[in-house]
Amino acid sequence: SQTIHQWPATLVQPVGSPLSLECTVEGTSNPNLYWYRQAAGRGLQLLFYSVGIGQISSEVPQNLSASRPQDRQFILSSKKLLLSDSGFYLCAWIPGNGLGLKTQYFGPGTRLLVL
Amino acid sequence: DAKTTQPTSMDCAEGRAANLPCNHSTISGNEYVYWYRQIHSQGPQYIIHGLKNNETNEMASLIITEDRKSSTLILPHATLRDTAVYYCIVRVVAGNQFYFGTGTSLTVIP
């Protein structure tokens, strides 16, 4: 069965510090991978998605970046965090192989607080 | 950009049916309607999806109007555990993007 992991679960970082959040998927190959951010009391904002290794599409220009060094690994990074980067970060995936409609599944999330 | 509009919040009595509306007046012919829900501090959970026919599964029913410009998610017998934010989303079959709006915060009242 397929599972998705995110770590860390929670993170408190000072303003200006770097960030690295990791997401991995098990039990599938060539998935589409996604990073979302959810600010407190707000909806989900799509940040990045990837359809393959090294392929990243950015939805929102900001001080965050994403990388996909391996098929089932998706990393969200920042060189210098801002206060506004605080939020709940969610990784998601959908099957990349085959045709037809696919459903998106979410990981447990990482709660980031920038102080 | 989210292509759906939903009420900000709703209440429902425990044991009664919860009917959550969604407007998607600009939906295209090849776009499906998806529903997810998010319980506090967890990742969103898939509920159901449909194109133009009504759909039912073990969690809920989805009613899509004939013109496809709106839909309703029905939780037939709401429980306290159904308290969550419910998101209505439209996307194309081959599309890579899922755009979530702000959703409807459903509170099930004992």
Coordinates of C-alpha atoms in Angstrom, one line a residue:
Chain A
S1 CA 0.0 0.0 0.0
Q2 CA 1.1 3.5 -0.6
T3 CA 2.1 5.8 2.3
I4 CA 3.4 9.3 2.5
H5 CA 5.8 10.6 5.2
Q6 CA 6.7 14.1 6.2
W7 CA 9.2 15.3 8.7
P8 CA 9.7 17.0 11.0
A9 CA 6.1 17.1 12.4
T10 CA 6.7 20.4 14.1
L11 CA 9.5 23.0 13.8
V12 CA 10.3 26.3 15.5
Q13 CA 12.8 28.4 13.6
P14 CA 14.2 31.9 14.0
V15 CA 13.7 34.5 11.3
G16 CA 16.5 34.4 8.8
S17 CA 17.3 30.8 9.4
P18 CA 17.3 28.2 6.6
L19 CA 14.6 25.6 6.2
S20 CA 14.4 22.1 4.8
L21 CA 11.2 20.0 4.9
E22 CA 11.2 16.5 3.5
C23 CA 8.5 14.4 2.0
T24 CA 8.8 10.8 0.8
V25 CA 6.2 8.5 -0.7
E26 CA 6.3 4.7 -0.5
G27 CA 4.6 2.0 -2.6
T28 CA 4.3 3.9 -5.8
S29 CA 6.5 5.0 -8.7
N30 CA 6.6 8.2 -10.7
P31 CA 4.1 10.1 -8.6
N32 CA 3.2 13.7 -9.0
L33 CA 4.2 15.5 -5.8
Y34 CA 2.9 18.7 -4.3
W35 CA 3.7 21.2 -1.6
Y36 CA 0.9 23.2 0.0
R37 CA 1.0 25.8 2.8
Q38 CA -1.9 26.6 5.1
A39 CA -1.7 29.7 7.2
A40 CA -3.6 29.8 10.5
G41 CA -7.3 29.8 9.8
R42 CA -6.8 29.9 6.0
G43 CA -7.3 27.5 3.1
L44 CA -4.6 25.6 1.3
Q45 CA -2.2 27.4 -1.0
L46 CA -0.5 25.3 -3.7
L47 CA 3.2 26.2 -3.6
F48 CA 5.0 23.7 -5.9
Y49 CA 4.3 20.6 -7.8
S50 CA 6.5 18.1 -9.6
V51 CA 5.8 15.6 -12.3
G52 CA 9.2 14.0 -12.3
I53 CA 12.8 14.0 -11.0
G54 CA 14.2 17.5 -11.3
Q55 CA 10.9 18.9 -12.7
I56 CA 9.5 21.7 -10.5
S57 CA 6.6 24.0 -11.2
S58 CA 6.2 27.0 -8.9
E59 CA 2.8 28.4 -8.3
V60 CA 3.6 31.3 -6.1
P61 CA 6.8 33.5 -6.2
Q62 CA 8.3 33.7 -2.8
N63 CA 11.5 32.9 -0.8
L64 CA 10.8 29.2 -0.9
S65 CA 12.1 26.6 -3.3
A66 CA 11.5 22.9 -4.0
S67 CA 13.6 20.1 -5.3
R68 CA 13.0 16.5 -6.3
P69 CA 16.3 14.7 -6.1
Q70 CA 14.7 11.2 -6.3
D71 CA 11.5 9.8 -7.7
R72 CA 9.7 9.6 -4.4
Q73 CA 11.4 12.4 -2.5
F74 CA 10.2 16.1 -2.5
I75 CA 12.0 18.8 -0.5
L76 CA 10.9 22.2 0.4
S77 CA 13.6 24.7 1.3
S78 CA 14.3 28.3 2.2
K79 CA 17.6 30.1 2.6
K80 CA 16.2 32.7 5.0
L81 CA 12.8 32.3 6.7
L82 CA 10.4 35.1 7.1
L83 CA 7.7 35.5 9.8
S84 CA 5.1 35.1 7.1
D85 CA 6.5 31.6 6.3
S86 CA 4.8 30.3 9.5
G87 CA 2.1 27.8 8.7
F88 CA 1.1 24.2 8.2
Y89 CA 3.0 22.6 5.3
L90 CA 1.4 19.7 3.5
C91 CA 2.9 17.3 1.0
A92 CA 0.6 15.4 -1.3
W93 CA 0.8 13.0 -4.2
I94 CA -1.2 11.5 -7.0
P95 CA -0.2 8.4 -9.1
G96 CA 1.8 9.5 -12.1
N97 CA 1.4 6.3 -14.2
G98 CA -1.5 5.2 -16.2
L99 CA -4.4 7.1 -17.6
G100 CA -7.6 8.4 -16.2
L101 CA -8.7 10.4 -13.2
K102 CA -6.4 10.3 -10.1
T103 CA -7.1 11.2 -6.5
Q104 CA -4.7 13.3 -4.5
Y105 CA -3.6 12.1 -1.1
F106 CA -2.0 14.1 1.7
G107 CA 0.7 13.6 4.2
P108 CA 0.4 14.4 7.9
G109 CA 1.9 17.8 7.6
T110 CA 4.7 19.9 9.2
R111 CA 3.7 22.7 11.5
L112 CA 6.3 25.5 11.2
L113 CA 6.5 28.5 13.5
V114 CA 8.9 31.3 12.6
L115 CA 9.8 33.6 15.5
Chain B
D1 CA -7.0 30.4 -8.2
A2 CA -9.8 28.4 -6.6
K3 CA -12.8 28.1 -9.0
T4 CA -15.3 27.3 -6.3
T5 CA -17.2 29.3 -3.7
Q6 CA -18.5 27.8 -0.5
P7 CA -20.2 29.2 2.7
T8 CA -17.7 30.0 5.4
S9 CA -19.3 27.9 8.1
M10 CA -22.3 25.7 8.9
D11 CA -23.8 23.9 11.8
C12 CA -25.5 20.5 11.8
A13 CA -27.2 18.6 14.6
E14 CA -25.7 15.2 15.3
G15 CA -27.6 12.4 13.5
R16 CA -29.1 14.7 11.0
A17 CA -28.0 15.0 7.3
A18 CA -25.4 17.7 6.6
N19 CA -25.8 19.3 3.2
L20 CA -22.8 21.3 2.1
P21 CA -23.2 23.4 -1.0
C22 CA -20.6 24.5 -3.5
N23 CA -20.8 26.8 -6.5
H24 CA -18.6 26.2 -9.5
S25 CA -20.3 28.3 -12.2
T26 CA -17.3 28.4 -14.5
I27 CA -16.7 24.7 -14.5
S28 CA -15.6 23.3 -17.9
G29 CA -16.9 20.1 -19.5
N30 CA -13.8 18.1 -18.7
E31 CA -13.5 19.2 -15.0
Y32 CA -14.4 17.0 -12.2
V33 CA -15.8 18.1 -8.8
Y34 CA -13.8 16.8 -5.8
W35 CA -14.6 17.0 -2.1
Y36 CA -12.0 16.8 0.7
R37 CA -12.2 17.4 4.3
Q38 CA -9.6 18.5 6.9
I39 CA -9.9 17.7 10.5
H40 CA -7.9 20.1 12.7
S41 CA -4.1 19.7 12.4
Q42 CA -4.3 16.9 9.9
G43 CA -3.8 16.6 6.2
P44 CA -7.0 16.8 4.0
Q45 CA -8.8 13.5 3.4
Y46 CA -10.4 12.6 0.1
I47 CA -14.2 12.1 0.3
I48 CA -15.7 11.7 -3.1
H49 CA -15.6 13.0 -6.7
G50 CA -17.9 13.2 -9.7
L51 CA -18.3 14.5 -13.2
K52 CA -22.0 14.9 -13.9
N53 CA -23.8 11.9 -12.4
N54 CA -24.6 11.8 -8.7
E55 CA -22.2 9.6 -6.7
T56 CA -22.4 7.8 -3.4
N57 CA -19.8 6.0 -1.4
E58 CA -19.4 4.8 2.2
M59 CA -18.6 8.3 3.4
A60 CA -21.0 10.6 1.5
S61 CA -23.2 11.4 -1.5
L62 CA -22.4 14.0 -4.1
I63 CA -25.3 15.7 -6.0
I64 CA -24.3 17.7 -9.1
T65 CA -26.9 19.9 -10.7
E66 CA -27.8 19.2 -14.4
D67 CA -26.0 22.4 -15.5
R68 CA -23.0 21.3 -13.4
K69 CA -22.7 24.8 -12.0
S70 CA -23.2 23.7 -8.4
S71 CA -23.0 20.6 -6.2
T72 CA -23.9 19.5 -2.8
L73 CA -22.1 17.1 -0.5
I74 CA -24.4 15.1 1.7
L75 CA -23.3 13.4 5.0
P76 CA -26.4 11.4 5.6
H77 CA -26.0 11.0 9.4
A78 CA -23.6 13.5 10.8
T79 CA -21.5 12.5 13.8
L80 CA -19.3 14.6 16.0
R81 CA -16.2 13.2 14.2
D82 CA -17.5 14.9 11.0
T83 CA -16.6 18.3 12.4
A84 CA -14.1 19.6 9.9
V85 CA -13.4 22.0 7.1
Y86 CA -14.8 20.7 3.8
Y87 CA -13.3 21.7 0.5
C88 CA -14.9 21.6 -2.9
I89 CA -12.4 21.6 -5.8
V90 CA -12.7 21.3 -9.6
R91 CA -9.9 19.9 -11.8
V92 CA -9.4 18.4 -15.2
V93 CA -8.7 14.7 -15.7
A94 CA -5.1 15.2 -16.7
G95 CA -4.5 18.3 -14.7
N96 CA -1.7 18.5 -12.3
Q97 CA -3.0 21.3 -10.1
F98 CA -5.5 21.1 -7.2
Y99 CA -6.7 24.5 -6.1
F100 CA -8.3 24.6 -2.7
G101 CA -10.5 27.5 -1.6
T102 CA -11.1 28.4 2.0
G103 CA -13.8 25.6 2.4
T104 CA -16.8 25.3 4.7
S105 CA -16.2 24.8 8.4
L106 CA -18.8 22.3 9.5
T107 CA -19.6 22.0 13.2
V108 CA -21.7 19.0 14.3
I109 CA -23.6 19.9 17.4
P110 CA -24.5 17.2 20.0

